[in-house]
mmCIF file of C-alpha atoms in Angstrom:
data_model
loop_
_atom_site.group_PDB
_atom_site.id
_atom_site.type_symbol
_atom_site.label_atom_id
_atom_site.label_comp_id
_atom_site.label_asym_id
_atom_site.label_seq_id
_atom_site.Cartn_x
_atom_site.Cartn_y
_atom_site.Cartn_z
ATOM 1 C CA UNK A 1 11.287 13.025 27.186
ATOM 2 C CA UNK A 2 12.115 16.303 25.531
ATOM 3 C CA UNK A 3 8.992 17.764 23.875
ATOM 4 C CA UNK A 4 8.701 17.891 20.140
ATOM 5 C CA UNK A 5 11.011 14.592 19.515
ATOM 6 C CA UNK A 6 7.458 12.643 18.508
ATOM 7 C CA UNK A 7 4.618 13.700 16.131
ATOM 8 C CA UNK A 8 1.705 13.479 18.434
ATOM 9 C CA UNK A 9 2.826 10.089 19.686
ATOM 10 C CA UNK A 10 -0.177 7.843 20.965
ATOM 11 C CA UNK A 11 -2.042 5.674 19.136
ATOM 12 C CA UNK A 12 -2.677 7.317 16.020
ATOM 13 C CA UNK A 13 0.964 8.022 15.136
ATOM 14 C CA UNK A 14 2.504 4.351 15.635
ATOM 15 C CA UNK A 15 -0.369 2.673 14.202
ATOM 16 C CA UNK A 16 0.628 5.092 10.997
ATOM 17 C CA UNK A 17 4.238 4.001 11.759
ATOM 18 C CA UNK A 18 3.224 0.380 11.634
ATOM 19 C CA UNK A 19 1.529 0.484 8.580
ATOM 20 C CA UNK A 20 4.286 2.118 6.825
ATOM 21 C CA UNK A 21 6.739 -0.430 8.189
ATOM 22 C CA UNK A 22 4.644 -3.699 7.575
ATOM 23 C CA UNK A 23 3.801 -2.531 3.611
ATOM 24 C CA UNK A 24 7.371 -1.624 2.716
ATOM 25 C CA UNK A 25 8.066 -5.333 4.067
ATOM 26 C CA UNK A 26 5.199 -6.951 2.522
ATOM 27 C CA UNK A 27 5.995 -5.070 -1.107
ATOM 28 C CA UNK A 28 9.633 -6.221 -0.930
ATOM 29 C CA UNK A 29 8.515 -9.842 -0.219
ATOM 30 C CA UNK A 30 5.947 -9.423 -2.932
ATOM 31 C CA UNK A 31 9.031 -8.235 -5.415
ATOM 32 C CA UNK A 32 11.359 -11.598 -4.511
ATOM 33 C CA UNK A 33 7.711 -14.084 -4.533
ATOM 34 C CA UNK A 34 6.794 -12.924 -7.635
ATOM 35 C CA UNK A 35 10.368 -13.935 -9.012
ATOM 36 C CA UNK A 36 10.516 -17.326 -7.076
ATOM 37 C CA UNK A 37 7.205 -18.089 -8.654
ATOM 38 C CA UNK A 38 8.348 -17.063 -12.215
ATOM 39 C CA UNK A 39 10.799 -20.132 -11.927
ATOM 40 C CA UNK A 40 7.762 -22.316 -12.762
ATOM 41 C CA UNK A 41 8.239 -21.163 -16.344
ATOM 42 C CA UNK A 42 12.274 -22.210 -15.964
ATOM 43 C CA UNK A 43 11.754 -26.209 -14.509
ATOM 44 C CA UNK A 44 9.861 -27.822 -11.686
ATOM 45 C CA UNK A 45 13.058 -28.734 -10.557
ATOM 46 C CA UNK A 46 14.432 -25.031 -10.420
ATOM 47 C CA UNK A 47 11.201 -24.334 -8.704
ATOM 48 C CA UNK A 48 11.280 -27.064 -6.519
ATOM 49 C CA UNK A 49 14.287 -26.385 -5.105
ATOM 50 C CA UNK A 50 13.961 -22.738 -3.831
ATOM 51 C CA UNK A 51 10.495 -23.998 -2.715
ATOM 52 C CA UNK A 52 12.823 -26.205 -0.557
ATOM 53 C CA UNK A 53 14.432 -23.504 1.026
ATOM 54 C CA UNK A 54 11.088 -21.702 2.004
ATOM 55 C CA UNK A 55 10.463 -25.317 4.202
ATOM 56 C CA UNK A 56 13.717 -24.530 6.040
ATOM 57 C CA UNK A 57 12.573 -23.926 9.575
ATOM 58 C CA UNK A 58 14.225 -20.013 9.792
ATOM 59 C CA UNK A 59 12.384 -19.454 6.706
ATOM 60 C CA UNK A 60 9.130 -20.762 8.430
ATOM 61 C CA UNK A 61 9.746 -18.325 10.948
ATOM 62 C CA UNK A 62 10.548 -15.657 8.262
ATOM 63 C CA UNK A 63 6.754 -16.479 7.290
ATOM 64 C CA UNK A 64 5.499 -16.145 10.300
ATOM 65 C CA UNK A 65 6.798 -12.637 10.320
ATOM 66 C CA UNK A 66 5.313 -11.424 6.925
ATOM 67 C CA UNK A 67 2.226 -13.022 8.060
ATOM 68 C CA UNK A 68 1.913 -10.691 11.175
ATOM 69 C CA UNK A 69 2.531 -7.911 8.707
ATOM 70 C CA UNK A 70 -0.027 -8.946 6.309
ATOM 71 C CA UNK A 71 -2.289 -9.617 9.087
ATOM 72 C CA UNK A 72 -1.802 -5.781 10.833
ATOM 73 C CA UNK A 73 -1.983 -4.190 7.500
ATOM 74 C CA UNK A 74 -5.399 -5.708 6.224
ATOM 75 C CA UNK A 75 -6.876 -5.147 9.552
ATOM 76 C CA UNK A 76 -5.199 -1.843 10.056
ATOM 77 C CA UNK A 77 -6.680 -1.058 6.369
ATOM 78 C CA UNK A 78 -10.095 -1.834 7.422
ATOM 79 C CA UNK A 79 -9.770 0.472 10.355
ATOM 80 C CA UNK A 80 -8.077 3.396 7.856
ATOM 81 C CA UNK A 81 -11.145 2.851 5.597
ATOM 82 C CA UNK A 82 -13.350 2.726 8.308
ATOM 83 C CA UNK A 83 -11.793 6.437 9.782
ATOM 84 C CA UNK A 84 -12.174 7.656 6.433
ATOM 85 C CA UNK A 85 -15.892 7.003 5.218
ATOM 86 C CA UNK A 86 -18.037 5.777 8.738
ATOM 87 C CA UNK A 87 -18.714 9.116 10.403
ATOM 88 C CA UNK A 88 -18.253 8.098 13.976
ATOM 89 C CA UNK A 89 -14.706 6.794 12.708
ATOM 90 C CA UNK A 90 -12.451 9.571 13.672
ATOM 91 C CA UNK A 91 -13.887 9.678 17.149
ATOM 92 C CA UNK A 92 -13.714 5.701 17.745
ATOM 93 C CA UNK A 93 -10.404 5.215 15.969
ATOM 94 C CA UNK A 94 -8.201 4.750 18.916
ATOM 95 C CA UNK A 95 -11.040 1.768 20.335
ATOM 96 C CA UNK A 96 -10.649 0.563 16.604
ATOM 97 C CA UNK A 97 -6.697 0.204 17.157
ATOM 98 C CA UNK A 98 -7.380 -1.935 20.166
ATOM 99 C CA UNK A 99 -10.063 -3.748 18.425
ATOM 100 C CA UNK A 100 -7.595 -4.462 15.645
ATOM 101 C CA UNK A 101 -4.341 -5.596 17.927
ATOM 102 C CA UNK A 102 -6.548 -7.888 19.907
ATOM 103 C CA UNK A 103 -7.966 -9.566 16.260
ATOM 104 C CA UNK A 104 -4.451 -9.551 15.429
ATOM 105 C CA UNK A 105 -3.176 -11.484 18.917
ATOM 106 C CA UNK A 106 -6.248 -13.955 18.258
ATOM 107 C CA UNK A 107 -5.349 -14.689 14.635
ATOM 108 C CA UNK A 108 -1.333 -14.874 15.058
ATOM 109 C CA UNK A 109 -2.162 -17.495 17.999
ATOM 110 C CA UNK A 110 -4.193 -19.513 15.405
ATOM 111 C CA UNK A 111 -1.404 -19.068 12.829
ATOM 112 C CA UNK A 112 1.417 -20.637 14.980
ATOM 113 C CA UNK A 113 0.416 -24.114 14.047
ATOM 114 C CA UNK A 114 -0.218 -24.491 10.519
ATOM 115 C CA UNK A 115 2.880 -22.105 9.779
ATOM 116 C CA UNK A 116 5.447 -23.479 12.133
ATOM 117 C CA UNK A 117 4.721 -27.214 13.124
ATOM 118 C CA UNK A 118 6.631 -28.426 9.879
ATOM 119 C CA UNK A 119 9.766 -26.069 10.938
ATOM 120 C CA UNK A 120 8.876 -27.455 14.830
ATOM 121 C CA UNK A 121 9.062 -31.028 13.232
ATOM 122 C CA UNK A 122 11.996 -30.637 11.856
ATOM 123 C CA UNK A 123 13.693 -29.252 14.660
ATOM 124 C CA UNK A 124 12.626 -31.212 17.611
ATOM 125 C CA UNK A 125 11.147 -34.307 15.535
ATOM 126 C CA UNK A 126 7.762 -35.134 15.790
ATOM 127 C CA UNK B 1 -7.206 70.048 5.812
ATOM 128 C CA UNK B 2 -9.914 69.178 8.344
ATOM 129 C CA UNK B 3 -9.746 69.748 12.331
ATOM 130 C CA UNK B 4 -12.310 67.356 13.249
ATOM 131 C CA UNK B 5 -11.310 63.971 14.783
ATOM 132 C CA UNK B 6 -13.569 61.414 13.219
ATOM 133 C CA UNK B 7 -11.390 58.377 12.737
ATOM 134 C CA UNK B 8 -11.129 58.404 9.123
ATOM 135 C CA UNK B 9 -9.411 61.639 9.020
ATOM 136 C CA UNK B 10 -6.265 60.819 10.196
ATOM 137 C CA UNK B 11 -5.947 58.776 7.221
ATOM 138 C CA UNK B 12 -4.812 60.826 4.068
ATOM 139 C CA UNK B 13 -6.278 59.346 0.746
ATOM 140 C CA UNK B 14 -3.070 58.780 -1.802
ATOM 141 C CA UNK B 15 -2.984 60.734 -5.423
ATOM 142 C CA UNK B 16 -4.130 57.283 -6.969
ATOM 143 C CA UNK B 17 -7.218 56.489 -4.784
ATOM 144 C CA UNK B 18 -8.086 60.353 -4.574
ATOM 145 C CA UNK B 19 -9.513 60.757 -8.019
ATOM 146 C CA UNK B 20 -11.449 57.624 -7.551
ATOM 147 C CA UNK B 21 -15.232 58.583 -7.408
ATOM 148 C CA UNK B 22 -18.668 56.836 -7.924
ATOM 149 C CA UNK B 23 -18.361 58.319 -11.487
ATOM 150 C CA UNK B 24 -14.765 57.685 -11.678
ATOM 151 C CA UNK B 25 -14.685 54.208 -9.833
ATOM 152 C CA UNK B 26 -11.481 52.378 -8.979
ATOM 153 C CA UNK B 27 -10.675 49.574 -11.343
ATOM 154 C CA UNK B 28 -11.762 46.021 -10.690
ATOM 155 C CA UNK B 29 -9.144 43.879 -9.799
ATOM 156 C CA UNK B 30 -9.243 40.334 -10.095
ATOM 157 C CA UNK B 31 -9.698 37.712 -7.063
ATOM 158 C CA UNK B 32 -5.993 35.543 -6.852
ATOM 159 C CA UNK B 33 -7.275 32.309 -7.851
ATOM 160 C CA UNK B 34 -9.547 33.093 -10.862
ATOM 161 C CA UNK B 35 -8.401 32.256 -13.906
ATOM 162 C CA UNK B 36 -8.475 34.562 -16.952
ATOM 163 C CA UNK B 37 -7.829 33.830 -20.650
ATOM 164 C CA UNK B 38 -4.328 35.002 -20.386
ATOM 165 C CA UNK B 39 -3.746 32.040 -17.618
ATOM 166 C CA UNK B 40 -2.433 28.840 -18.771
ATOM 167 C CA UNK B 41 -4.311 26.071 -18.652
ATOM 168 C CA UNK B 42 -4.921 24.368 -15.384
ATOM 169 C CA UNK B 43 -2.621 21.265 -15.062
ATOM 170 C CA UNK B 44 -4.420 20.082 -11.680
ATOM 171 C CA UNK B 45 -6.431 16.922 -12.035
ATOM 172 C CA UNK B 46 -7.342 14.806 -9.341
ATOM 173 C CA UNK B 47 -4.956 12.140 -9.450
ATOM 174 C CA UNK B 48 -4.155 12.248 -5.986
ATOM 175 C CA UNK B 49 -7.842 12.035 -4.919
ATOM 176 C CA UNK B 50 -8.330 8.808 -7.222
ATOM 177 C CA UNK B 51 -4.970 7.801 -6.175
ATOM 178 C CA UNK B 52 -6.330 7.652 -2.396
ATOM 179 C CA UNK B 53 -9.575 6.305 -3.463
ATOM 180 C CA UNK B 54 -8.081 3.296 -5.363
ATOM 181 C CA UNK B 55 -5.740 2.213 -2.181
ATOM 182 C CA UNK B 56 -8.897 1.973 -0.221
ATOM 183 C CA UNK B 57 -10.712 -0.390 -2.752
ATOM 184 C CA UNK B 58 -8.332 -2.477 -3.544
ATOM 185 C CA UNK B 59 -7.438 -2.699 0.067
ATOM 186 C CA UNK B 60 -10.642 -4.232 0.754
ATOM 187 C CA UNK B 61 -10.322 -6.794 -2.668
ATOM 188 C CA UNK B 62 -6.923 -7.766 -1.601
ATOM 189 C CA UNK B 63 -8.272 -8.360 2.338
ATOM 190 C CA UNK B 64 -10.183 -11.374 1.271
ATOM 191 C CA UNK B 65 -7.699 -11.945 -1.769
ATOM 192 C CA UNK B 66 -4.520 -12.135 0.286
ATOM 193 C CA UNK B 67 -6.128 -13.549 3.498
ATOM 194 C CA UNK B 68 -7.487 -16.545 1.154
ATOM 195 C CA UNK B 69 -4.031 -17.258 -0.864
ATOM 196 C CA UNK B 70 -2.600 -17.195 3.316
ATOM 197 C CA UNK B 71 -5.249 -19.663 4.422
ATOM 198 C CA UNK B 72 -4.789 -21.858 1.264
ATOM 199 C CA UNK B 73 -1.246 -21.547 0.734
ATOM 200 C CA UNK B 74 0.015 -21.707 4.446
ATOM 201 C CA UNK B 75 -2.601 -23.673 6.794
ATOM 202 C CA UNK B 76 -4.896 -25.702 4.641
ATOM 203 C CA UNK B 77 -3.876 -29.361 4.199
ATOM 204 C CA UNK B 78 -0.349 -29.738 5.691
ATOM 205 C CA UNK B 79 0.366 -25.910 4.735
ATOM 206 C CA UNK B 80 3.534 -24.976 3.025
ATOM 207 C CA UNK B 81 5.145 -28.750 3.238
ATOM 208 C CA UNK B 82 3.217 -29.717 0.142
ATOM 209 C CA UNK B 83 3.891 -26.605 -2.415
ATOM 210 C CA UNK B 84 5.929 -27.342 -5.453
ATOM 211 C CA UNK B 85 5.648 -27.735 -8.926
ATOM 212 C CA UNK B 86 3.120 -30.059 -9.017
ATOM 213 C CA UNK B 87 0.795 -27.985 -6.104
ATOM 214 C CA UNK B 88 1.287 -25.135 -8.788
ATOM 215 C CA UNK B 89 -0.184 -27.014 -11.772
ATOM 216 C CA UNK B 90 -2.844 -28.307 -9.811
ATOM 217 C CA UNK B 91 -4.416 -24.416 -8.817
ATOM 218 C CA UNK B 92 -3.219 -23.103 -12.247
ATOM 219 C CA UNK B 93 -5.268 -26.248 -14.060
ATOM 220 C CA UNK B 94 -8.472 -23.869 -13.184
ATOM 221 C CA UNK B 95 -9.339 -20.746 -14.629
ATOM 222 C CA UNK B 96 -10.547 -19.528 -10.918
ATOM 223 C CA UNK B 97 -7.609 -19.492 -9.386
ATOM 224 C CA UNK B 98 -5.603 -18.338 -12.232
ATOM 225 C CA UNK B 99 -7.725 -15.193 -12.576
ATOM 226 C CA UNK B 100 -7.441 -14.963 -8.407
ATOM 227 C CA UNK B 101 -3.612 -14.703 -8.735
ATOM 228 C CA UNK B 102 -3.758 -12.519 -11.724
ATOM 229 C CA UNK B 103 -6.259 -9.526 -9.989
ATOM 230 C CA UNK B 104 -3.660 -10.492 -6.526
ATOM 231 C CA UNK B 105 -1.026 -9.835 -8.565
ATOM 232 C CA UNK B 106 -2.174 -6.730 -10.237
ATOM 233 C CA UNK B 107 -3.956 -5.149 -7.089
ATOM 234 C CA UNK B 108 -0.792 -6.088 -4.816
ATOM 235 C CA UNK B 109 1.483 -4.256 -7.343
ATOM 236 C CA UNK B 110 -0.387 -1.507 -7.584
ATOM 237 C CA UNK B 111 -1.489 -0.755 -3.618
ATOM 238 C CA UNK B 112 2.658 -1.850 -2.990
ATOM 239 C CA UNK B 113 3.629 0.501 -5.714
ATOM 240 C CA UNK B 114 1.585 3.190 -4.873
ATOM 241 C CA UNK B 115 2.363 3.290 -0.823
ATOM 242 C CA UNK B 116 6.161 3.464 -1.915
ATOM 243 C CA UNK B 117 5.720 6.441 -4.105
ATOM 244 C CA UNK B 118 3.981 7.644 -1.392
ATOM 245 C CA UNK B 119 6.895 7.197 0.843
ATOM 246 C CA UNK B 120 9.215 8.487 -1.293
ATOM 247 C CA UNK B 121 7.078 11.689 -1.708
ATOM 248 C CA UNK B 122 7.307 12.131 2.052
ATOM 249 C CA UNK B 123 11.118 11.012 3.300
ATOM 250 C CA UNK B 124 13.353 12.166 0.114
ATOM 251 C CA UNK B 125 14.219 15.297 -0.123
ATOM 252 C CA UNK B 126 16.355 15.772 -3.013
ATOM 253 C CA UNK B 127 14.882 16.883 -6.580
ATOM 254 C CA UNK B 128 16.989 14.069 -8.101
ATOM 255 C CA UNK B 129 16.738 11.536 -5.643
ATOM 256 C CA UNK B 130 12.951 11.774 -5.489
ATOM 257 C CA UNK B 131 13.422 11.249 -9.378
ATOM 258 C CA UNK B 132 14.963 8.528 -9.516
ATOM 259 C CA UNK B 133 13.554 6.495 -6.632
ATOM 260 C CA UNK B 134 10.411 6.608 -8.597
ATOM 261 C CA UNK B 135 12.177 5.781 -11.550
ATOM 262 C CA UNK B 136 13.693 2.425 -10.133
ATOM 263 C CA UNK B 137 10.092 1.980 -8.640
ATOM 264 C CA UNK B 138 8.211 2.303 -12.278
ATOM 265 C CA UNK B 139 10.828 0.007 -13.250
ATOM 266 C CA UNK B 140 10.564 -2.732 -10.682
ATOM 267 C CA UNK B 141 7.038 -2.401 -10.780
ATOM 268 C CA UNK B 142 6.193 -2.826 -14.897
ATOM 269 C CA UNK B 143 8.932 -5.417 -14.869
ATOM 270 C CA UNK B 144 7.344 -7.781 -11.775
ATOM 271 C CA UNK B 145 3.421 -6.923 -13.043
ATOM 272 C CA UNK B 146 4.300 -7.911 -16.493
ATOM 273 C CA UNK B 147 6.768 -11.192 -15.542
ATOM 274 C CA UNK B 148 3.985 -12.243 -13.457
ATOM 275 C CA UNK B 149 1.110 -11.748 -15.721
ATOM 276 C CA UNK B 150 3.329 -13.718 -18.715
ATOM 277 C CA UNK B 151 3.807 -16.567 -15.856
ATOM 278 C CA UNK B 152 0.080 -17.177 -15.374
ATOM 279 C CA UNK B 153 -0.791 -17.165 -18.591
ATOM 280 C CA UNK B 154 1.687 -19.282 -20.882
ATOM 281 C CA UNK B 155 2.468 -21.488 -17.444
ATOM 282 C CA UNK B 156 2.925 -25.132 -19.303
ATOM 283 C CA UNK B 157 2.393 -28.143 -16.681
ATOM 284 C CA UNK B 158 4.138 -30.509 -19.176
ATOM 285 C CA UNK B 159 6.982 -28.399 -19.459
ATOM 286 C CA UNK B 160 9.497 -31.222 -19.019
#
């Protein structure tokens, strides 16, 4: 690889990269969920019916997504803040990374269930 | 002229600095940065430092804020199967959780709004486009803050 084509590269970079990525995507889903909520004020029945669509099995996969990005972006936070104000931060920020990715692993494993038995129920039967 | 070769004499004092003398001494000048009564006033605050500060608190609220609406919303109890109108008036009934979605809401729109202007700051280029990025970003942002906050509070569980 041609030098220069990547700001430092490593760690520190795509962990920046990733939290960039994962709060654009969180902020737009925040936009459209506030506005799917604000049908409650319309009729249960308008609500209840885009509710239906988030049940929809590619939509349960859709939240499986955001929930990875939520997931990387409040423990990715925690290791920001922790860079920031904890002195020995800077130095142990790359062990924090790894200590975040393999939090995030454990919890997305636990998350498979709950999130995506309905859409697995609905797909395969149950 | 002189014919000695100490290393200052090679170096021939101008007309201005010539005259200069402890009883004639060279005028002081100013450092760059200080500012004199001449000097507008300073429109530097720290904005950006409270800016940077506020991301990191409400990044630690909206950890336990977010991760809870998650857990409740998405895995307790049969998860996302049983939301609808009737889940909504059940959490909204209590002043708890209607407070927890209203400081979600605001933090969330806030920390979101804030990283995008961010963003912008850093990838657009353009004067204008800068501009009105932001713009459409104020815009979006009062709009969904204030639809949201209206929503919690007049919500009516016997609207029909």
């Amino acid at each position: 690889m041609p030098a220069g084509t990547l700001y430092r590269g490593r760690e520190g970079m795509w962990s920046w990269v990733a939290h960039r990525v994962t709060g654009v995507t969180i902020f737009f889903f925040l936009f459209v969920h506030v506005l799917d909520t604000a049908l409650v004020r319309v009729s249960p029945e308008a609500y209840d019916d885009v509710v239906a669509t988030y049940k929809a099995p590619i939509v349960s996969l859709l939240e499986y997504g955001l929930v990875a990005a939520v997931l990387f972006h409040a423990l990715n936070g925690l290791r920001v803040i922790a860079v920031d104000f904890w002195a020995k931060g800077p130095k142990y920020q790359r062990q924090m990374l790894w200590t975040v990715v393999g939090v995030w692993v454990v919890l997305m494993a636990g998350a498979a269930y709950p999130v995506l038995n309905h859409a697995a129920r609905v797909l395969f039967g149950s | 002229m002189s014919t000695e070769t100490s290393p200052t004499s090679s170096v021939e004092m101008t007309s201005s600095s010539a005259a200069h003398s402890p009883d004639n001494p060279a005028p002081v000048i100013q450092p760059p940065r200080a500012r004199t009564g001449r000097a507008p006033r300073s429109t530097r605050t720290n904005f950006e430092m409270y800016g940077w500060l506020f991301m990191r608190l409400s990044g630690i609220v909206l950890v336990v804020l977010v991760l809870g609406h998650l857990v409740i919303q998405l895995v307790l109890d049969g998860g996302v199967s049983r939301i609808g109108f009737a889940f909504v008036a059940g959490r909204w009934a209590s002043p708890f959780w209607q407070f927890w979605d209203l400081l979600m809401l605001w933090l969330a729109m806030l920390h979101g709004a804030n990283g995008m202007r961010t963003i912008i700051n850093d990838y657009s280029e353009r004067d204008n486009t800068r501009f009105w990025l932001k713009m459409v970003l104020y815009t979006a942002t009062v709009f969904t803050v204030l639809l949201g906050t209206l929503v919690i509070f007049t919500f009516d569980p016997n609207i029909r």
